[in-house]
């Protein structure tokens, strides 16, 4: 076993509360309306079939109402490099304001290919093996829609980013999970093998992993590739946090022997450059897989963000010290927040990647992180996200006492959050 499972007991579902902030048993079958399948997959339907709002909306509303520091949603509170903003402004002024080609402007596709070779030694043809998307979210949606349908299975690790469950539900496929286990949030490899079946069509990875902060080593990725080959499954690898790892290198699954011919790699500008509102992403891989993804993508948005695409093409060519600076700055911010969380009395799981940090509330005698998340804004003026909302019911029980905090905020904001969190024990 790669690590211990978090002990849990009763379900954290709040009866009668239309805002669904924890998973409930799925009551929507494959014949239901597509929107209901999507909502159910993202844990937005109550056991009675009522549509709720996301945990992110609930926590943001609580933060606004109480004046709390919002460390729930993972978006930066300051802009990225000035030169990239200037490039976008120049592109607008120069008239780059109409539709981009459906597969993205040539400059950005070439920049993505150059980036993959520069950092990982992956050689891509920008004409046929790269497509630009409206953020990584569209790339993930187009990939899943392209390769699975009713009766198929999509395998993810659990906890999982909520959009994965939504798009899998939309397809009518079955969402199968294998758990990531605290404290290191790595999977049990025997359990991973058992999760594969003859119906597994797509393995949807997230590495570095949100919400746990895990960075998967070669042994885990190698087993994923081995099993995907055995079952002839496509690997869709969401690597948006690729430039945010601490003390360990990012290892794209496409670099593992036997993976490249069946892997679509996805990333975006939002996380790396702190321009989440621009929604510029991309997918790369073998031409036949990219063509299938592009076929679906062109009927979702066709194209978007022409001047932003041009600016991100320039951003991808920034020197190595820019990328090293991302890591050093985020690691400093991580450590500031981690100190405050330890002072609060939590068990802190130091992440090896992303800009999220998870804690266990059990040392404070609290087993229900959903309940604590609702109380934190008024108790100490900080908002967080309970990890169970990223899980199916069984996984919600296993992660019932875990909370996720984002540290992609200004240093002074994190210092204030750490100070506030340090008072938690005395206020409980």
CSV table of C-alpha atoms in Angstrom, one decimal:
chain,number,residue,atom,x,y,z
A,1,UNK,CA,0.0,0.0,0.0
A,2,UNK,CA,1.4,3.4,-1.0
A,3,UNK,CA,0.0,5.2,2.0
A,4,UNK,CA,-2.7,5.1,4.7
A,5,UNK,CA,-6.3,5.9,3.9
A,6,UNK,CA,-7.9,8.6,6.0
A,7,UNK,CA,-10.4,7.1,8.4
A,8,UNK,CA,-13.9,8.3,8.0
A,9,UNK,CA,-17.4,7.4,9.2
A,10,UNK,CA,-20.8,8.8,8.3
A,11,UNK,CA,-21.6,10.6,5.0
A,12,UNK,CA,-21.0,14.3,5.1
A,13,UNK,CA,-24.1,15.1,3.0
A,14,UNK,CA,-26.3,17.8,4.6
A,15,UNK,CA,-29.9,16.7,4.3
A,16,UNK,CA,-32.3,19.2,3.0
A,17,UNK,CA,-29.6,21.5,1.8
A,18,UNK,CA,-30.0,22.3,-2.0
A,19,UNK,CA,-26.4,23.3,-2.3
A,20,UNK,CA,-24.6,20.0,-2.9
A,21,UNK,CA,-21.1,20.3,-1.3
A,22,UNK,CA,-20.4,16.6,-1.0
A,23,UNK,CA,-20.9,13.6,-3.2
A,24,UNK,CA,-24.2,11.8,-3.2
A,25,UNK,CA,-25.2,8.4,-4.6
A,26,UNK,CA,-25.7,8.8,-8.3
A,27,UNK,CA,-29.4,8.6,-9.1
A,28,UNK,CA,-29.1,9.5,-12.8
A,29,UNK,CA,-28.8,6.7,-15.3
A,30,UNK,CA,-27.4,6.8,-18.8
A,31,UNK,CA,-30.8,7.4,-20.3
A,32,UNK,CA,-31.3,10.6,-18.4
A,33,UNK,CA,-31.0,14.0,-19.9
A,34,UNK,CA,-27.4,14.9,-20.8
A,35,UNK,CA,-27.4,17.9,-18.5
A,36,UNK,CA,-28.5,15.7,-15.6
A,37,UNK,CA,-25.7,13.2,-16.3
A,38,UNK,CA,-23.2,16.1,-16.3
A,39,UNK,CA,-24.5,17.6,-13.1
A,40,UNK,CA,-24.5,14.2,-11.4
A,41,UNK,CA,-21.0,13.5,-12.6
A,42,UNK,CA,-19.9,16.7,-10.9
A,43,UNK,CA,-21.8,16.0,-7.7
A,44,UNK,CA,-24.3,18.8,-8.3
A,45,UNK,CA,-27.5,16.7,-7.8
A,46,UNK,CA,-28.8,15.9,-4.4
A,47,UNK,CA,-30.1,12.5,-3.5
A,48,UNK,CA,-33.6,13.9,-4.4
A,49,UNK,CA,-32.4,15.0,-7.8
A,50,UNK,CA,-32.3,18.7,-6.9
A,51,UNK,CA,-29.7,20.8,-8.7
A,52,UNK,CA,-27.3,22.6,-6.4
A,53,UNK,CA,-24.4,25.0,-6.9
A,54,UNK,CA,-20.7,24.2,-6.8
A,55,UNK,CA,-18.7,24.2,-3.6
A,56,UNK,CA,-16.6,26.9,-5.1
A,57,UNK,CA,-19.6,29.2,-5.4
A,58,UNK,CA,-20.7,28.5,-1.9
A,59,UNK,CA,-17.3,29.1,-0.4
A,60,UNK,CA,-16.8,32.3,-2.4
A,61,UNK,CA,-20.2,33.6,-1.2
A,62,UNK,CA,-19.2,32.8,2.4
A,63,UNK,CA,-15.9,34.6,1.9
A,64,UNK,CA,-17.5,37.7,0.5
A,65,UNK,CA,-20.1,37.7,3.3
A,66,UNK,CA,-17.6,37.4,6.1
A,67,UNK,CA,-14.6,39.3,4.6
A,68,UNK,CA,-12.6,36.1,4.6
A,69,UNK,CA,-9.5,35.5,2.6
A,70,UNK,CA,-10.5,33.1,-0.2
A,71,UNK,CA,-8.1,30.2,-0.4
A,72,UNK,CA,-10.7,28.0,-2.0
A,73,UNK,CA,-10.6,28.7,-5.7
A,74,UNK,CA,-7.3,28.2,-7.4
A,75,UNK,CA,-6.7,31.4,-9.3
A,76,UNK,CA,-3.9,34.0,-8.8
A,77,UNK,CA,-4.7,37.4,-7.4
A,78,UNK,CA,-2.1,39.2,-9.5
A,79,UNK,CA,-1.4,39.2,-13.3
A,80,UNK,CA,1.4,37.4,-15.0
A,81,UNK,CA,4.4,38.8,-16.9
A,82,UNK,CA,4.0,42.4,-18.2
A,83,UNK,CA,5.6,41.4,-21.6
A,84,UNK,CA,2.9,38.9,-22.3
A,85,UNK,CA,0.2,41.5,-21.5
A,86,UNK,CA,1.9,43.9,-23.8
A,87,UNK,CA,2.1,41.3,-26.5
A,88,UNK,CA,-1.7,40.8,-26.3
A,89,UNK,CA,-2.3,44.5,-26.4
A,90,UNK,CA,-0.1,44.9,-29.4
A,91,UNK,CA,-1.8,42.0,-31.2
A,92,UNK,CA,-5.2,43.7,-30.6
A,93,UNK,CA,-3.9,47.0,-31.9
A,94,UNK,CA,-2.5,45.3,-35.0
A,95,UNK,CA,-5.9,43.9,-35.9
A,96,UNK,CA,-5.7,40.2,-34.6
A,97,UNK,CA,-9.3,40.3,-33.6
A,98,UNK,CA,-11.1,37.9,-35.9
A,99,UNK,CA,-11.4,34.1,-35.9
A,100,UNK,CA,-8.2,32.2,-35.5
A,101,UNK,CA,-7.8,29.0,-37.5
A,102,UNK,CA,-9.7,26.2,-35.9
A,103,UNK,CA,-6.6,24.4,-34.8
A,104,UNK,CA,-4.9,27.6,-33.5
A,105,UNK,CA,-2.6,30.2,-35.0
A,106,UNK,CA,0.5,28.7,-36.5
A,107,UNK,CA,2.8,30.7,-34.1
A,108,UNK,CA,1.3,29.2,-31.0
A,109,UNK,CA,1.2,25.7,-32.4
A,110,UNK,CA,4.9,26.0,-33.3
A,111,UNK,CA,5.6,27.5,-29.8
A,112,UNK,CA,3.9,24.6,-28.1
A,113,UNK,CA,5.9,22.1,-30.2
A,114,UNK,CA,9.1,23.9,-29.3
A,115,UNK,CA,8.2,24.0,-25.6
A,116,UNK,CA,7.6,20.2,-25.5
A,117,UNK,CA,11.0,19.6,-27.2
A,118,UNK,CA,12.8,22.1,-25.1
A,119,UNK,CA,11.6,20.8,-21.7
A,120,UNK,CA,10.9,17.1,-22.4
A,121,UNK,CA,12.5,16.1,-25.7
A,122,UNK,CA,9.2,15.4,-27.3
A,123,UNK,CA,9.3,16.1,-31.0
A,124,UNK,CA,5.9,17.2,-32.5
A,125,UNK,CA,4.7,18.3,-35.9
A,126,UNK,CA,2.9,21.6,-35.2
A,127,UNK,CA,0.8,21.2,-38.3
A,128,UNK,CA,-0.8,17.9,-37.3
A,129,UNK,CA,0.1,17.1,-33.7
A,130,UNK,CA,-0.9,20.2,-31.9
A,131,UNK,CA,-4.3,21.9,-31.5
A,132,UNK,CA,-5.1,25.1,-29.6
A,133,UNK,CA,-8.2,25.0,-27.3
A,134,UNK,CA,-10.3,27.3,-25.2
A,135,UNK,CA,-8.4,26.4,-22.0
A,136,UNK,CA,-7.4,23.0,-20.9
A,137,UNK,CA,-11.1,22.4,-19.9
A,138,UNK,CA,-12.2,22.3,-23.5
A,139,UNK,CA,-9.3,20.1,-24.5
A,140,UNK,CA,-10.3,17.6,-21.8
A,141,UNK,CA,-13.9,17.7,-22.9
A,142,UNK,CA,-13.1,17.3,-26.5
A,143,UNK,CA,-10.8,14.4,-25.8
A,144,UNK,CA,-13.4,12.5,-23.7
A,145,UNK,CA,-16.2,13.2,-26.1
A,146,UNK,CA,-14.1,12.0,-29.0
A,147,UNK,CA,-13.2,8.6,-27.6
A,148,UNK,CA,-16.0,7.4,-25.2
A,149,UNK,CA,-19.7,6.9,-25.2
A,150,UNK,CA,-22.4,4.9,-23.4
A,151,UNK,CA,-21.2,1.5,-22.2
A,152,UNK,CA,-17.5,2.6,-22.1
A,153,UNK,CA,-15.5,3.3,-19.0
A,154,UNK,CA,-13.2,6.2,-18.1
A,155,UNK,CA,-10.6,5.7,-15.4
A,156,UNK,CA,-9.4,8.6,-13.1
A,157,UNK,CA,-7.6,8.8,-9.9
A,158,UNK,CA,-9.7,10.0,-6.9
A,159,UNK,CA,-10.0,12.7,-5.7
A,160,UNK,CA,-10.7,14.1,-9.2
A,161,UNK,CA,-11.2,17.6,-10.6
A,162,UNK,CA,-14.9,18.1,-10.9
A,163,UNK,CA,-15.0,18.8,-14.6
A,164,UNK,CA,-13.8,15.3,-15.2
A,165,UNK,CA,-16.9,13.8,-13.6
A,166,UNK,CA,-19.1,16.2,-15.5
A,167,UNK,CA,-17.8,15.5,-19.0
A,168,UNK,CA,-17.7,11.7,-18.3
A,169,UNK,CA,-21.3,11.9,-17.2
A,170,UNK,CA,-22.2,13.9,-20.3
A,171,UNK,CA,-20.9,11.1,-22.5
A,172,UNK,CA,-23.0,8.4,-20.8
A,173,UNK,CA,-19.8,6.5,-20.0
A,174,UNK,CA,-19.1,5.0,-16.5
A,175,UNK,CA,-16.6,6.9,-14.3
A,176,UNK,CA,-14.3,4.4,-12.6
A,177,UNK,CA,-11.8,5.6,-10.0
A,178,UNK,CA,-8.9,4.3,-8.1
A,179,UNK,CA,-7.9,6.1,-4.8
A,180,UNK,CA,-4.9,8.3,-4.0
A,181,UNK,CA,-3.9,7.5,-0.5
A,182,UNK,CA,-2.6,9.9,2.2
A,183,UNK,CA,0.0,10.9,3.2
A,184,UNK,CA,1.8,10.8,-0.2
A,185,UNK,CA,-1.4,10.5,-2.3
A,186,UNK,CA,0.0,7.8,-4.6
A,187,UNK,CA,-2.2,4.9,-5.8
A,188,UNK,CA,-2.0,1.3,-4.7
A,189,UNK,CA,-0.8,-0.3,-8.0
A,190,UNK,CA,-2.8,-3.5,-7.5
A,191,UNK,CA,-5.9,-1.5,-7.0
A,192,UNK,CA,-5.0,0.5,-10.1
A,193,UNK,CA,-4.7,-2.8,-12.1
A,194,UNK,CA,-8.1,-4.0,-10.8
A,195,UNK,CA,-9.8,-0.8,-11.9
A,196,UNK,CA,-9.1,-1.5,-15.6
A,197,UNK,CA,-11.5,-3.7,-17.5
A,198,UNK,CA,-12.2,-4.5,-21.1
A,199,UNK,CA,-14.5,-1.5,-21.3
A,200,UNK,CA,-11.8,1.0,-20.3
A,201,UNK,CA,-11.4,3.4,-23.2
A,202,UNK,CA,-9.7,6.4,-21.7
A,203,UNK,CA,-7.4,6.9,-18.7
A,204,UNK,CA,-7.7,10.5,-17.6
A,205,UNK,CA,-4.7,11.6,-15.7
A,206,UNK,CA,-3.9,14.8,-13.9
A,207,UNK,CA,-0.2,15.2,-13.1
A,208,UNK,CA,0.8,17.2,-11.1
A,209,UNK,CA,-2.4,16.4,-9.4
A,210,UNK,CA,-5.2,18.6,-8.2
A,211,UNK,CA,-6.4,18.6,-5.5
A,212,UNK,CA,-3.8,16.5,-3.7
A,213,UNK,CA,-0.5,18.1,-4.9
A,214,UNK,CA,0.9,14.7,-5.8
A,215,UNK,CA,3.6,14.4,-8.6
A,216,UNK,CA,3.5,10.8,-9.9
A,217,UNK,CA,6.9,9.0,-10.2
A,218,UNK,CA,8.0,6.9,-13.1
A,219,UNK,CA,6.8,3.7,-11.4
A,220,UNK,CA,3.2,4.9,-11.3
A,221,UNK,CA,3.2,6.3,-14.8
A,222,UNK,CA,4.9,3.2,-16.1
A,223,UNK,CA,2.1,1.0,-14.7
A,224,UNK,CA,-0.5,3.3,-16.2
A,225,UNK,CA,1.1,3.0,-19.6
A,226,UNK,CA,1.5,-0.8,-19.2
A,227,UNK,CA,-2.2,-1.2,-18.3
A,228,UNK,CA,-3.4,1.2,-21.0
A,229,UNK,CA,-1.5,-0.8,-23.6
A,230,UNK,CA,-2.9,-4.1,-22.3
A,231,UNK,CA,-6.4,-2.7,-22.6
A,232,UNK,CA,-5.9,-0.6,-25.7
A,233,UNK,CA,-7.0,2.6,-23.9
A,234,UNK,CA,-6.2,6.2,-24.8
A,235,UNK,CA,-4.3,8.2,-22.1
A,236,UNK,CA,-5.5,11.8,-21.7
A,237,UNK,CA,-2.9,13.6,-19.5
A,238,UNK,CA,-3.9,16.9,-18.0
A,239,UNK,CA,-0.5,18.6,-17.2
A,240,UNK,CA,-1.5,22.2,-16.5
A,241,UNK,CA,0.7,22.3,-13.4
A,242,UNK,CA,3.7,21.1,-15.3
A,243,UNK,CA,5.9,24.0,-14.3
A,244,UNK,CA,4.9,23.9,-10.6
A,245,UNK,CA,6.8,21.0,-9.0
A,246,UNK,CA,9.0,21.2,-5.8
A,247,UNK,CA,12.1,19.2,-5.6
A,248,UNK,CA,11.0,16.7,-8.2
A,249,UNK,CA,10.9,17.1,-12.0
A,250,UNK,CA,7.7,16.9,-14.0
A,251,UNK,CA,7.6,13.7,-16.0
A,252,UNK,CA,5.1,13.8,-18.9
A,253,UNK,CA,3.5,10.4,-19.4
A,254,UNK,CA,4.2,10.7,-23.1
A,255,UNK,CA,7.9,10.3,-22.4
A,256,UNK,CA,7.4,6.8,-20.9
A,257,UNK,CA,8.2,4.0,-23.5
A,258,UNK,CA,5.1,2.8,-25.2
A,259,UNK,CA,3.0,5.8,-24.2
A,260,UNK,CA,3.5,8.4,-27.0
A,261,UNK,CA,1.4,6.6,-29.6
A,262,UNK,CA,-1.7,6.5,-27.3
A,263,UNK,CA,-1.3,9.7,-25.3
A,264,UNK,CA,-2.9,13.2,-25.6
A,265,UNK,CA,-1.0,15.7,-23.5
A,266,UNK,CA,-2.9,18.8,-22.4
A,267,UNK,CA,-1.7,22.0,-20.8
A,268,UNK,CA,-2.6,25.7,-20.7
A,269,UNK,CA,-1.4,29.3,-20.2
A,270,UNK,CA,-3.7,30.0,-17.3
A,271,UNK,CA,-1.7,28.2,-14.6
A,272,UNK,CA,1.9,28.8,-15.9
A,273,UNK,CA,1.5,32.5,-16.8
A,274,UNK,CA,-1.3,33.5,-14.3
A,275,UNK,CA,-3.7,34.5,-17.1
A,276,UNK,CA,-6.6,32.2,-16.2
A,277,UNK,CA,-9.2,34.6,-17.8
A,278,UNK,CA,-7.6,34.3,-21.3
A,279,UNK,CA,-8.6,30.6,-21.6
A,280,UNK,CA,-5.8,29.5,-23.9
A,281,UNK,CA,-4.9,25.8,-23.8
A,282,UNK,CA,-3.6,23.2,-26.1
A,283,UNK,CA,-3.5,19.4,-26.7
A,284,UNK,CA,-0.7,17.5,-28.4
A,285,UNK,CA,0.0,13.9,-29.4
A,286,UNK,CA,-0.1,11.6,-32.4
A,287,UNK,CA,-1.8,13.0,-35.5
A,288,UNK,CA,-4.7,10.5,-35.5
A,289,UNK,CA,-5.6,11.3,-31.9
A,290,UNK,CA,-5.3,15.0,-32.3
A,291,UNK,CA,-7.4,14.9,-35.5
A,292,UNK,CA,-10.2,13.1,-33.5
A,293,UNK,CA,-10.0,15.7,-30.7
A,294,UNK,CA,-10.0,18.5,-33.2
A,295,UNK,CA,-13.0,17.2,-34.9
A,296,UNK,CA,-15.1,17.5,-31.7
A,297,UNK,CA,-13.4,20.7,-30.6
A,298,UNK,CA,-14.3,22.6,-33.8
A,299,UNK,CA,-18.0,22.2,-33.0
A,300,UNK,CA,-17.6,23.4,-29.4
A,301,UNK,CA,-15.9,26.8,-29.8
A,302,UNK,CA,-14.2,26.4,-33.2
A,303,UNK,CA,-11.6,29.0,-32.1
A,304,UNK,CA,-11.1,31.7,-29.5
A,305,UNK,CA,-8.8,34.3,-28.2
A,306,UNK,CA,-6.8,35.2,-31.3
A,307,UNK,CA,-4.7,38.0,-29.8
A,308,UNK,CA,-4.2,36.0,-26.6
A,309,UNK,CA,-2.9,33.1,-28.6
A,310,UNK,CA,-0.3,35.4,-30.2
A,311,UNK,CA,0.8,36.6,-26.8
A,312,UNK,CA,1.1,33.2,-25.2
A,313,UNK,CA,3.3,32.1,-28.2
A,314,UNK,CA,5.7,34.7,-27.0
A,315,UNK,CA,5.3,33.7,-23.4
A,316,UNK,CA,6.3,30.1,-24.1
A,317,UNK,CA,9.7,31.3,-25.3
A,318,UNK,CA,10.6,33.1,-22.0
A,319,UNK,CA,14.0,32.1,-20.6
A,320,UNK,CA,14.6,29.3,-18.1
A,321,UNK,CA,15.0,31.7,-15.2
A,322,UNK,CA,11.3,32.7,-15.6
A,323,UNK,CA,10.2,29.0,-15.2
A,324,UNK,CA,12.6,28.6,-12.3
A,325,UNK,CA,11.2,31.7,-10.7
A,326,UNK,CA,7.7,30.2,-10.8
A,327,UNK,CA,8.9,27.3,-8.7
A,328,UNK,CA,10.9,29.3,-6.1
A,329,UNK,CA,8.2,31.8,-5.6
A,330,UNK,CA,5.4,29.2,-5.2
A,331,UNK,CA,7.5,27.1,-2.8
A,332,UNK,CA,8.1,30.1,-0.6
A,333,UNK,CA,4.3,30.8,-0.6
A,334,UNK,CA,3.6,27.2,0.1
A,335,UNK,CA,5.8,27.2,3.2
A,336,UNK,CA,4.2,30.4,4.5
A,337,UNK,CA,0.8,28.9,4.4
A,338,UNK,CA,2.0,25.5,5.7
A,339,UNK,CA,3.4,27.1,8.8
A,340,UNK,CA,0.0,28.8,9.5
A,341,UNK,CA,-1.8,25.5,9.0
A,342,UNK,CA,0.5,23.6,11.3
A,343,UNK,CA,0.0,26.3,13.9
A,344,UNK,CA,-3.8,25.8,13.5
A,345,UNK,CA,-3.3,22.2,14.6
A,346,UNK,CA,-3.8,20.5,11.3
A,347,UNK,CA,-1.8,17.6,9.9
A,348,UNK,CA,-0.3,19.1,6.8
A,349,UNK,CA,0.5,17.1,3.7
A,350,UNK,CA,3.3,19.1,1.9
A,351,UNK,CA,2.6,19.0,-1.8
A,352,UNK,CA,5.2,18.2,-4.4
A,353,UNK,CA,3.4,20.0,-7.1
A,354,UNK,CA,0.5,22.4,-8.0
A,355,UNK,CA,-0.4,25.4,-5.9
A,356,UNK,CA,-2.7,23.4,-3.5
A,357,UNK,CA,-2.0,22.1,0.0
A,358,UNK,CA,-4.1,19.6,1.9
A,359,UNK,CA,-4.6,19.1,5.6
A,360,UNK,CA,-6.2,16.6,7.9
A,361,UNK,CA,-8.7,18.1,10.4
A,362,UNK,CA,-8.7,15.0,12.6
A,363,UNK,CA,-6.0,16.2,15.0
A,364,UNK,CA,-8.4,19.0,16.0
A,365,UNK,CA,-11.1,16.4,16.8
A,366,UNK,CA,-13.0,17.3,13.6
A,367,UNK,CA,-13.9,14.5,11.2
A,368,UNK,CA,-16.2,16.5,8.9
A,369,UNK,CA,-14.2,18.8,6.6
A,370,UNK,CA,-17.4,20.0,4.9
A,371,UNK,CA,-18.8,21.3,8.2
A,372,UNK,CA,-15.5,22.9,9.1
A,373,UNK,CA,-15.2,24.6,5.7
A,374,UNK,CA,-18.5,26.2,6.3
A,375,UNK,CA,-17.4,27.5,9.7
A,376,UNK,CA,-13.9,28.6,8.8
A,377,UNK,CA,-14.8,32.0,7.2
A,378,UNK,CA,-16.6,33.2,10.3
A,379,UNK,CA,-14.2,31.5,12.7
A,380,UNK,CA,-10.9,32.8,11.4
A,381,UNK,CA,-11.6,34.7,8.2
A,382,UNK,CA,-10.2,32.1,5.7
A,383,UNK,CA,-12.1,30.0,3.2
A,384,UNK,CA,-11.0,26.5,1.9
A,385,UNK,CA,-12.5,23.6,-0.1
A,386,UNK,CA,-13.3,20.2,1.5
A,387,UNK,CA,-11.7,17.4,-0.5
A,388,UNK,CA,-14.7,15.0,-0.3
A,389,UNK,CA,-16.5,17.1,-3.0
A,390,UNK,CA,-13.9,15.8,-5.4
A,391,UNK,CA,-14.9,12.2,-4.8
A,392,UNK,CA,-17.6,9.6,-5.3
A,393,UNK,CA,-19.4,8.5,-2.1
A,394,UNK,CA,-16.9,5.9,-1.1
A,395,UNK,CA,-14.0,8.3,-1.7
A,396,UNK,CA,-15.8,11.0,0.2
A,397,UNK,CA,-15.8,8.8,3.2
A,398,UNK,CA,-12.1,8.1,2.8
A,399,UNK,CA,-11.2,11.7,2.5
A,400,UNK,CA,-13.9,13.0,4.9
A,401,UNK,CA,-11.5,14.9,7.1
A,402,UNK,CA,-9.4,16.6,4.4
A,403,UNK,CA,-9.4,20.3,3.4
A,404,UNK,CA,-7.7,21.9,0.4
A,405,UNK,CA,-6.1,25.4,0.5
A,406,UNK,CA,-4.7,27.4,-2.5
A,407,UNK,CA,-1.5,29.3,-2.1
A,408,UNK,CA,-1.4,31.1,-5.5
A,409,UNK,CA,-2.0,34.4,-3.8
A,410,UNK,CA,0.2,37.4,-3.0
A,411,UNK,CA,2.7,36.8,-0.2
A,412,UNK,CA,1.1,39.4,2.1
A,413,UNK,CA,-2.3,37.8,1.7
A,414,UNK,CA,-0.8,34.4,2.6
A,415,UNK,CA,1.0,35.8,5.6
A,416,UNK,CA,-2.3,37.3,6.9
A,417,UNK,CA,-4.1,34.0,6.2
A,418,UNK,CA,-1.4,32.1,8.2
A,419,UNK,CA,-1.8,34.5,11.1
A,420,UNK,CA,-5.5,34.1,11.1
A,421,UNK,CA,-5.3,30.3,10.8
A,422,UNK,CA,-2.9,30.1,13.8
A,423,UNK,CA,-5.8,31.3,16.0
A,424,UNK,CA,-8.1,28.4,15.0
A,425,UNK,CA,-7.5,26.1,18.0
A,426,UNK,CA,-8.4,28.7,20.5
A,427,UNK,CA,-11.6,29.6,18.6
A,428,UNK,CA,-12.9,26.1,18.2
